[in-house]
Amino acid sequence: MDSVREYEESETYVPHTAALTAPGAPFEVVRAENGSLMYADGPRTLREFVETTWAYGERPFLVGGGGAVLRSYGEFFAAATALANRFVDTHGLRPGDRAALLMGDRPDWQTAFWATQLAGLVAVPLDAAWSGAEAVRVLDHCAPRVLLVDDERLPDVAGRAGERIVVFGGGEPGTAGAPAGLVERYEDLPAPDPYAAPPDIEIRAEDDATIVYASPADPLRGAVATQLAQAGAAMDARFRAAADALGRGELPGLGPAPVTRLTSPFSAPEALFEVYGAMAAGGPLVLDGAARTRRPGWWPADPAGDAASPAVESRVSQETGERWLRGQSLPYAYWRDEEATAGAFTPDGWFRTG
């Protein structure tokens, strides 16, 4: 017989969980049709989530280690909106097209990622520490329509054909073997219009949002998560902020916005959770240049660890000791690998972690 443990029963029980997740509460948790836990309310896509940050206006979003404001929320949203509109209006990209990101931890990484979500594209973040050959292997596997790359890494991938390339940094497009007609330099694009609206497109909860590769080694496994799953991860961050505020004796949203320090590379799944947390509270995300490493854990966070989710449950098989997870914020498949998908994901929503 298997043992099933939900968030409220785990050893990392967060005080006030019952009050926050009860029927009618802000983070009410219900069962989906397949039995999986999910939030009853909240955003159903990452676009819905990020659009709320526009209201933060001139609040600092990305902050350097010395305290310098690199981007306000208003500047960030205007830049992401401008790039999203270019994806749709100029490049003819459509929801479901894949966009690969290969950059270091520069502020433009966030602009690029959220532009993909405002345009309904599927973001494929590549680890900036991979070699050029490793990055090319993953690019060949996911076949993006557009590659968003910094000038430092452009020479490693510029020989590819077929996708459009947007280069971030001071390098000139068309160099190092890149097809000049398909390359443009981000810094040469028109200045963002702070009053422009994102593309007028439909993005559904069931549409794919991200493909994440844990490794460039064989067998290549890109974990595919829907918009609803990533919106669930964003709601997890909101929940944690609310629970932490109550734990301090404060009403959620009324105290000063917490400062979030980036502890993982932008391309790591756990970094997304940190970004979601900063955005959920309208607080600054500090990029101090400290050493950052990928932390071991599940996608996008370990529900038995320090970033637990009330919308994820776990099952441990007494026969094999294998741990299974089920919940809103988990992926549902491996990209272009039906056999691996069938072996890891069950029809009723469980993910076998192995």
mmCIF file of C-alpha atoms in Angstrom, residues 21-282:
data_model
loop_
_atom_site.group_PDB
_atom_site.id
_atom_site.type_symbol
_atom_site.label_atom_id
_atom_site.label_comp_id
_atom_site.label_asym_id
_atom_site.label_seq_id
_atom_site.Cartn_x
_atom_site.Cartn_y
_atom_site.Cartn_z
ATOM 1 C CA THR A 21 -6.157 27.313 1.748
ATOM 2 C CA ALA A 22 -9.635 26.705 3.201
ATOM 3 C CA PRO A 23 -12.775 27.042 1.030
ATOM 4 C CA GLY A 24 -13.265 30.695 0.165
ATOM 5 C CA ALA A 25 -9.752 31.651 1.287
ATOM 6 C CA PRO A 26 -7.297 33.428 -1.071
ATOM 7 C CA PHE A 27 -5.356 30.201 -1.723
ATOM 8 C CA GLU A 28 -8.195 27.707 -1.679
ATOM 9 C CA VAL A 29 -7.016 24.309 -2.942
ATOM 10 C CA VAL A 30 -9.358 21.967 -4.829
ATOM 11 C CA ARG A 31 -9.135 18.763 -6.854
ATOM 12 C CA ALA A 32 -8.945 18.846 -10.650
ATOM 13 C CA GLU A 33 -10.822 16.327 -12.789
ATOM 14 C CA ASN A 34 -7.909 13.878 -12.628
ATOM 15 C CA GLY A 35 -7.684 14.204 -8.854
ATOM 16 C CA SER A 36 -4.668 16.499 -8.832
ATOM 17 C CA LEU A 37 -4.497 19.394 -6.385
ATOM 18 C CA MET A 38 -4.797 22.899 -7.800
ATOM 19 C CA TYR A 39 -5.609 26.434 -6.721
ATOM 20 C CA ALA A 40 -9.275 27.352 -7.094
ATOM 21 C CA ASP A 41 -8.473 30.939 -8.060
ATOM 22 C CA GLY A 42 -5.531 32.993 -9.226
ATOM 23 C CA PRO A 43 -3.859 33.420 -12.616
ATOM 24 C CA ARG A 44 -4.172 30.628 -15.133
ATOM 25 C CA THR A 45 -1.285 31.790 -17.333
ATOM 26 C CA LEU A 46 2.054 33.503 -16.738
ATOM 27 C CA ARG A 47 0.817 36.441 -18.788
ATOM 28 C CA GLU A 48 -2.011 36.966 -16.301
ATOM 29 C CA PHE A 49 0.541 36.822 -13.490
ATOM 30 C CA VAL A 50 3.118 39.217 -14.947
ATOM 31 C CA GLU A 51 0.527 41.757 -16.095
ATOM 32 C CA THR A 52 -0.147 42.566 -12.435
ATOM 33 C CA THR A 53 3.438 43.835 -12.046
ATOM 34 C CA TRP A 54 2.676 46.810 -14.293
ATOM 35 C CA ALA A 55 0.899 48.402 -11.320
ATOM 36 C CA TYR A 56 4.162 48.494 -9.338
ATOM 37 C CA GLY A 57 5.371 51.267 -11.634
ATOM 38 C CA GLU A 58 8.636 52.809 -10.474
ATOM 39 C CA ARG A 59 9.262 50.304 -7.695
ATOM 40 C CA PRO A 60 12.711 48.693 -8.109
ATOM 41 C CA PHE A 61 12.570 45.261 -9.727
ATOM 42 C CA LEU A 62 16.162 44.299 -10.598
ATOM 43 C CA VAL A 63 18.827 45.717 -8.303
ATOM 44 C CA GLY A 64 22.618 45.405 -8.547
ATOM 45 C CA GLY A 65 24.807 44.311 -5.667
ATOM 46 C CA GLY A 66 25.744 47.912 -4.904
ATOM 47 C CA GLY A 67 22.095 48.936 -4.617
ATOM 48 C CA ALA A 68 21.796 50.503 -8.062
ATOM 49 C CA VAL A 69 18.359 50.023 -9.631
ATOM 50 C CA LEU A 70 18.884 48.219 -12.939
ATOM 51 C CA ARG A 71 15.196 48.052 -13.908
ATOM 52 C CA SER A 72 12.016 49.330 -12.315
ATOM 53 C CA TYR A 73 8.887 47.249 -12.707
ATOM 54 C CA GLY A 74 7.518 49.787 -15.157
ATOM 55 C CA GLU A 75 10.687 49.772 -17.276
ATOM 56 C CA PHE A 76 10.799 45.993 -17.233
ATOM 57 C CA PHE A 77 7.180 45.561 -18.295
ATOM 58 C CA ALA A 78 7.473 48.141 -21.097
ATOM 59 C CA ALA A 79 10.599 46.425 -22.440
ATOM 60 C CA ALA A 80 9.045 42.945 -22.274
ATOM 61 C CA THR A 81 5.889 44.239 -23.975
ATOM 62 C CA ALA A 82 7.861 45.869 -26.797
ATOM 63 C CA LEU A 83 9.824 42.689 -27.475
ATOM 64 C CA ALA A 84 6.670 40.551 -27.319
ATOM 65 C CA ASN A 85 4.980 42.781 -29.890
ATOM 66 C CA ARG A 86 8.038 42.490 -32.131
ATOM 67 C CA PHE A 87 7.885 38.694 -31.878
ATOM 68 C CA VAL A 88 4.278 38.754 -33.092
ATOM 69 C CA ASP A 89 4.062 41.727 -35.445
ATOM 70 C CA THR A 90 7.518 41.691 -37.070
ATOM 71 C CA HIS A 91 8.695 38.091 -36.837
ATOM 72 C CA GLY A 92 5.300 36.415 -37.235
ATOM 73 C CA LEU A 93 5.711 34.162 -34.206
ATOM 74 C CA ARG A 94 2.575 32.553 -32.825
ATOM 75 C CA PRO A 95 1.549 30.911 -29.543
ATOM 76 C CA GLY A 96 3.239 27.520 -29.246
ATOM 77 C CA ASP A 97 6.390 28.534 -31.122
ATOM 78 C CA ARG A 98 9.514 27.856 -29.082
ATOM 79 C CA ALA A 99 11.958 30.543 -27.979
ATOM 80 C CA ALA A 100 15.337 29.487 -26.565
ATOM 81 C CA LEU A 101 17.220 31.694 -24.097
ATOM 82 C CA LEU A 102 21.004 31.424 -23.815
ATOM 83 C CA MET A 103 22.327 34.243 -21.668
ATOM 84 C CA GLY A 104 24.131 34.932 -18.427
ATOM 85 C CA ASP A 105 22.476 36.601 -15.451
ATOM 86 C CA ARG A 106 21.902 39.953 -17.106
ATOM 87 C CA PRO A 107 18.740 42.065 -16.615
ATOM 88 C CA ASP A 108 17.804 41.438 -20.258
ATOM 89 C CA TRP A 109 17.270 37.756 -19.412
ATOM 90 C CA GLN A 110 14.091 38.710 -17.558
ATOM 91 C CA THR A 111 12.970 40.991 -20.383
ATOM 92 C CA ALA A 112 13.460 38.172 -22.888
ATOM 93 C CA PHE A 113 11.780 35.461 -20.813
ATOM 94 C CA TRP A 114 8.693 37.491 -20.001
ATOM 95 C CA ALA A 115 8.419 38.732 -23.572
ATOM 96 C CA THR A 116 8.010 35.092 -24.603
ATOM 97 C CA GLN A 117 5.184 34.687 -22.111
ATOM 98 C CA LEU A 118 3.411 37.870 -23.154
ATOM 99 C CA ALA A 119 3.550 36.553 -26.739
ATOM 100 C CA GLY A 120 2.377 33.041 -25.815
ATOM 101 C CA LEU A 121 5.664 31.409 -26.836
ATOM 102 C CA VAL A 122 7.220 28.377 -25.168
ATOM 103 C CA ALA A 123 10.368 29.478 -23.334
ATOM 104 C CA VAL A 124 13.343 27.090 -23.358
ATOM 105 C CA PRO A 125 15.963 28.372 -20.887
ATOM 106 C CA LEU A 126 19.425 26.958 -21.602
ATOM 107 C CA ASP A 127 22.108 26.777 -18.946
ATOM 108 C CA ALA A 128 24.667 29.500 -19.633
ATOM 109 C CA ALA A 129 27.386 27.227 -18.239
ATOM 110 C CA TRP A 130 26.935 24.625 -20.999
ATOM 111 C CA SER A 131 29.552 24.383 -23.708
ATOM 112 C CA GLY A 132 28.706 25.488 -27.217
ATOM 113 C CA ALA A 133 28.372 21.881 -28.370
ATOM 114 C CA GLU A 134 26.033 21.076 -25.483
ATOM 115 C CA ALA A 135 23.860 24.092 -26.189
ATOM 116 C CA VAL A 136 23.647 23.179 -29.884
ATOM 117 C CA ARG A 137 22.529 19.636 -29.014
ATOM 118 C CA VAL A 138 19.645 20.984 -26.964
ATOM 119 C CA LEU A 139 18.778 23.573 -29.607
ATOM 120 C CA ASP A 140 18.629 20.839 -32.244
ATOM 121 C CA HIS A 141 16.313 18.853 -29.983
ATOM 122 C CA CYS A 142 13.831 21.632 -29.156
ATOM 123 C CA ALA A 143 14.017 23.363 -32.592
ATOM 124 C CA PRO A 144 13.213 26.961 -31.565
ATOM 125 C CA ARG A 145 11.808 29.568 -33.941
ATOM 126 C CA VAL A 146 13.823 32.300 -32.214
ATOM 127 C CA LEU A 147 17.055 32.269 -30.217
ATOM 128 C CA LEU A 148 17.650 34.972 -27.601
ATOM 129 C CA VAL A 149 21.383 34.985 -26.915
ATOM 130 C CA ASP A 150 24.026 37.298 -25.469
ATOM 131 C CA ASP A 151 27.009 38.317 -27.574
ATOM 132 C CA GLU A 152 29.364 36.254 -25.413
ATOM 133 C CA ARG A 153 27.657 33.000 -26.422
ATOM 134 C CA LEU A 154 26.652 33.927 -29.980
ATOM 135 C CA PRO A 155 29.803 32.498 -31.631
ATOM 136 C CA ASP A 156 29.074 29.081 -30.116
ATOM 137 C CA VAL A 157 25.655 28.768 -31.761
ATOM 138 C CA ALA A 158 25.763 31.218 -34.681
ATOM 139 C CA GLY A 159 26.296 28.576 -37.360
ATOM 140 C CA ARG A 160 22.791 27.208 -36.972
ATOM 141 C CA ALA A 161 20.204 27.967 -39.628
ATOM 142 C CA GLY A 162 16.463 28.377 -39.594
ATOM 143 C CA GLU A 163 15.746 30.370 -36.454
ATOM 144 C CA ARG A 164 15.740 34.082 -35.985
ATOM 145 C CA ILE A 165 18.376 35.402 -33.535
ATOM 146 C CA VAL A 166 18.131 38.375 -31.182
ATOM 147 C CA VAL A 167 21.527 39.320 -29.709
ATOM 148 C CA PHE A 168 21.785 41.053 -26.343
ATOM 149 C CA GLY A 169 24.972 43.000 -25.619
ATOM 150 C CA GLY A 170 27.508 45.077 -27.481
ATOM 151 C CA GLY A 171 28.411 42.618 -30.230
ATOM 152 C CA GLU A 172 27.493 43.284 -33.841
ATOM 153 C CA PRO A 173 24.925 40.979 -35.480
ATOM 154 C CA GLY A 174 25.983 38.960 -38.474
ATOM 155 C CA THR A 175 29.414 38.101 -37.030
ATOM 156 C CA ALA A 176 30.991 34.734 -36.233
ATOM 157 C CA GLY A 177 29.097 32.916 -38.957
ATOM 158 C CA ALA A 178 25.622 34.094 -37.967
ATOM 159 C CA PRO A 179 23.170 34.513 -40.876
ATOM 160 C CA ALA A 180 22.992 38.321 -41.050
ATOM 161 C CA GLY A 181 19.478 38.467 -42.481
ATOM 162 C CA LEU A 182 18.044 36.610 -39.491
ATOM 163 C CA VAL A 183 20.004 38.408 -36.764
ATOM 164 C CA GLU A 184 19.169 41.646 -35.004
ATOM 165 C CA ARG A 185 20.742 43.421 -32.083
ATOM 166 C CA TYR A 186 18.405 44.135 -29.187
ATOM 167 C CA GLU A 187 20.060 47.477 -28.450
ATOM 168 C CA ASP A 188 19.211 48.654 -31.988
ATOM 169 C CA LEU A 189 15.475 48.077 -31.597
ATOM 170 C CA PRO A 190 13.113 51.030 -31.061
ATOM 171 C CA ALA A 191 12.780 52.297 -27.501
ATOM 172 C CA PRO A 192 9.876 50.713 -25.588
ATOM 173 C CA ASP A 193 6.599 52.623 -25.405
ATOM 174 C CA PRO A 194 5.565 52.695 -21.720
ATOM 175 C CA TYR A 195 1.906 52.932 -22.731
ATOM 176 C CA ALA A 196 1.859 50.053 -25.232
ATOM 177 C CA ALA A 197 -0.218 46.960 -24.552
ATOM 178 C CA PRO A 198 1.016 43.378 -24.989
ATOM 179 C CA PRO A 199 0.047 41.457 -28.150
ATOM 180 C CA ASP A 200 -3.666 40.854 -28.646
ATOM 181 C CA ILE A 201 -3.538 37.055 -28.625
ATOM 182 C CA GLU A 202 -5.243 34.229 -26.769
ATOM 183 C CA ILE A 203 -3.148 32.187 -24.343
ATOM 184 C CA ARG A 204 -4.881 29.202 -22.772
ATOM 185 C CA ALA A 205 -4.173 27.526 -19.451
ATOM 186 C CA GLU A 206 -3.444 24.229 -21.201
ATOM 187 C CA ASP A 207 -0.899 25.751 -23.598
ATOM 188 C CA ASP A 208 2.767 24.897 -23.051
ATOM 189 C CA ALA A 209 4.777 27.592 -21.238
ATOM 190 C CA THR A 210 8.276 26.173 -20.723
ATOM 191 C CA ILE A 211 10.577 23.311 -21.651
ATOM 192 C CA VAL A 212 13.405 22.786 -19.166
ATOM 193 C CA TYR A 213 16.414 20.533 -19.738
ATOM 194 C CA ALA A 214 18.188 19.449 -16.562
ATOM 195 C CA SER A 215 21.166 18.213 -18.565
ATOM 196 C CA PRO A 216 22.510 18.330 -22.130
ATOM 197 C CA ALA A 217 23.633 14.687 -21.875
ATOM 198 C CA ASP A 218 21.914 11.686 -23.414
ATOM 199 C CA PRO A 219 19.120 10.934 -23.145
ATOM 200 C CA LEU A 220 17.934 14.485 -23.671
ATOM 201 C CA ARG A 221 14.904 15.128 -21.486
ATOM 202 C CA GLY A 222 13.051 18.418 -21.737
ATOM 203 C CA ALA A 223 10.350 18.680 -19.066
ATOM 204 C CA VAL A 224 7.274 20.403 -20.521
ATOM 205 C CA ALA A 225 5.087 22.522 -18.226
ATOM 206 C CA THR A 226 1.831 24.213 -19.145
ATOM 207 C CA GLN A 227 0.800 27.763 -18.498
ATOM 208 C CA LEU A 228 -1.420 26.483 -15.687
ATOM 209 C CA ALA A 229 1.530 24.678 -14.110
ATOM 210 C CA GLN A 230 3.790 27.717 -14.170
ATOM 211 C CA ALA A 231 0.943 29.911 -12.920
ATOM 212 C CA GLY A 232 0.629 27.405 -10.075
ATOM 213 C CA ALA A 233 4.311 27.862 -9.263
ATOM 214 C CA ALA A 234 3.721 31.626 -9.218
ATOM 215 C CA MET A 235 0.786 31.094 -6.853
ATOM 216 C CA ASP A 236 3.067 28.984 -4.650
ATOM 217 C CA ALA A 237 5.297 32.049 -4.334
ATOM 218 C CA ARG A 238 2.322 34.233 -3.443
ATOM 219 C CA PHE A 239 1.236 31.685 -0.851
ATOM 220 C CA ARG A 240 4.681 31.601 0.729
ATOM 221 C CA ALA A 241 4.767 35.398 0.945
ATOM 222 C CA ALA A 242 1.334 35.459 2.592
ATOM 223 C CA ALA A 243 2.201 32.664 5.028
ATOM 224 C CA ASP A 244 5.483 34.329 5.960
ATOM 225 C CA ALA A 245 3.708 37.650 6.564
ATOM 226 C CA LEU A 246 1.179 35.993 8.867
ATOM 227 C CA GLY A 247 4.033 34.244 10.634
ATOM 228 C CA ARG A 248 5.517 37.674 11.397
ATOM 229 C CA GLY A 249 2.186 38.889 12.734
ATOM 230 C CA GLU A 250 1.516 41.068 9.692
ATOM 231 C CA LEU A 251 -1.372 41.196 7.258
ATOM 232 C CA PRO A 252 -0.260 39.953 3.807
ATOM 233 C CA GLY A 253 0.450 42.799 1.403
ATOM 234 C CA LEU A 254 0.457 45.579 4.002
ATOM 235 C CA GLY A 255 4.074 45.409 5.180
ATOM 236 C CA PRO A 256 7.151 46.468 3.238
ATOM 237 C CA ALA A 257 7.912 44.330 0.202
ATOM 238 C CA PRO A 258 10.626 41.782 1.027
ATOM 239 C CA VAL A 259 13.987 41.867 -0.713
ATOM 240 C CA THR A 260 14.757 38.676 -2.665
ATOM 241 C CA ARG A 261 18.376 37.742 -3.336
ATOM 242 C CA LEU A 262 18.991 35.636 -6.433
ATOM 243 C CA THR A 263 20.710 32.412 -5.353
ATOM 244 C CA SER A 264 20.541 30.433 -8.605
ATOM 245 C CA PRO A 265 21.289 31.172 -12.266
ATOM 246 C CA PHE A 266 18.336 32.700 -14.117
ATOM 247 C CA SER A 267 18.178 29.597 -16.316
ATOM 248 C CA ALA A 268 17.604 27.259 -13.340
ATOM 249 C CA PRO A 269 14.011 26.225 -12.456
ATOM 250 C CA GLU A 270 14.497 27.285 -8.840
ATOM 251 C CA ALA A 271 15.430 30.792 -9.988
ATOM 252 C CA LEU A 272 12.001 31.114 -11.583
ATOM 253 C CA PHE A 273 10.508 30.497 -8.151
ATOM 254 C CA GLU A 274 12.651 33.295 -6.705
ATOM 255 C CA VAL A 275 11.572 35.662 -9.488
ATOM 256 C CA TYR A 276 7.929 34.717 -8.942
ATOM 257 C CA GLY A 277 8.363 35.503 -5.247
ATOM 258 C CA ALA A 278 9.766 38.970 -5.913
ATOM 259 C CA MET A 279 7.039 39.736 -8.441
ATOM 260 C CA ALA A 280 4.265 38.424 -6.199
ATOM 261 C CA ALA A 281 5.179 40.950 -3.514
ATOM 262 C CA GLY A 282 6.363 43.749 -5.788
#
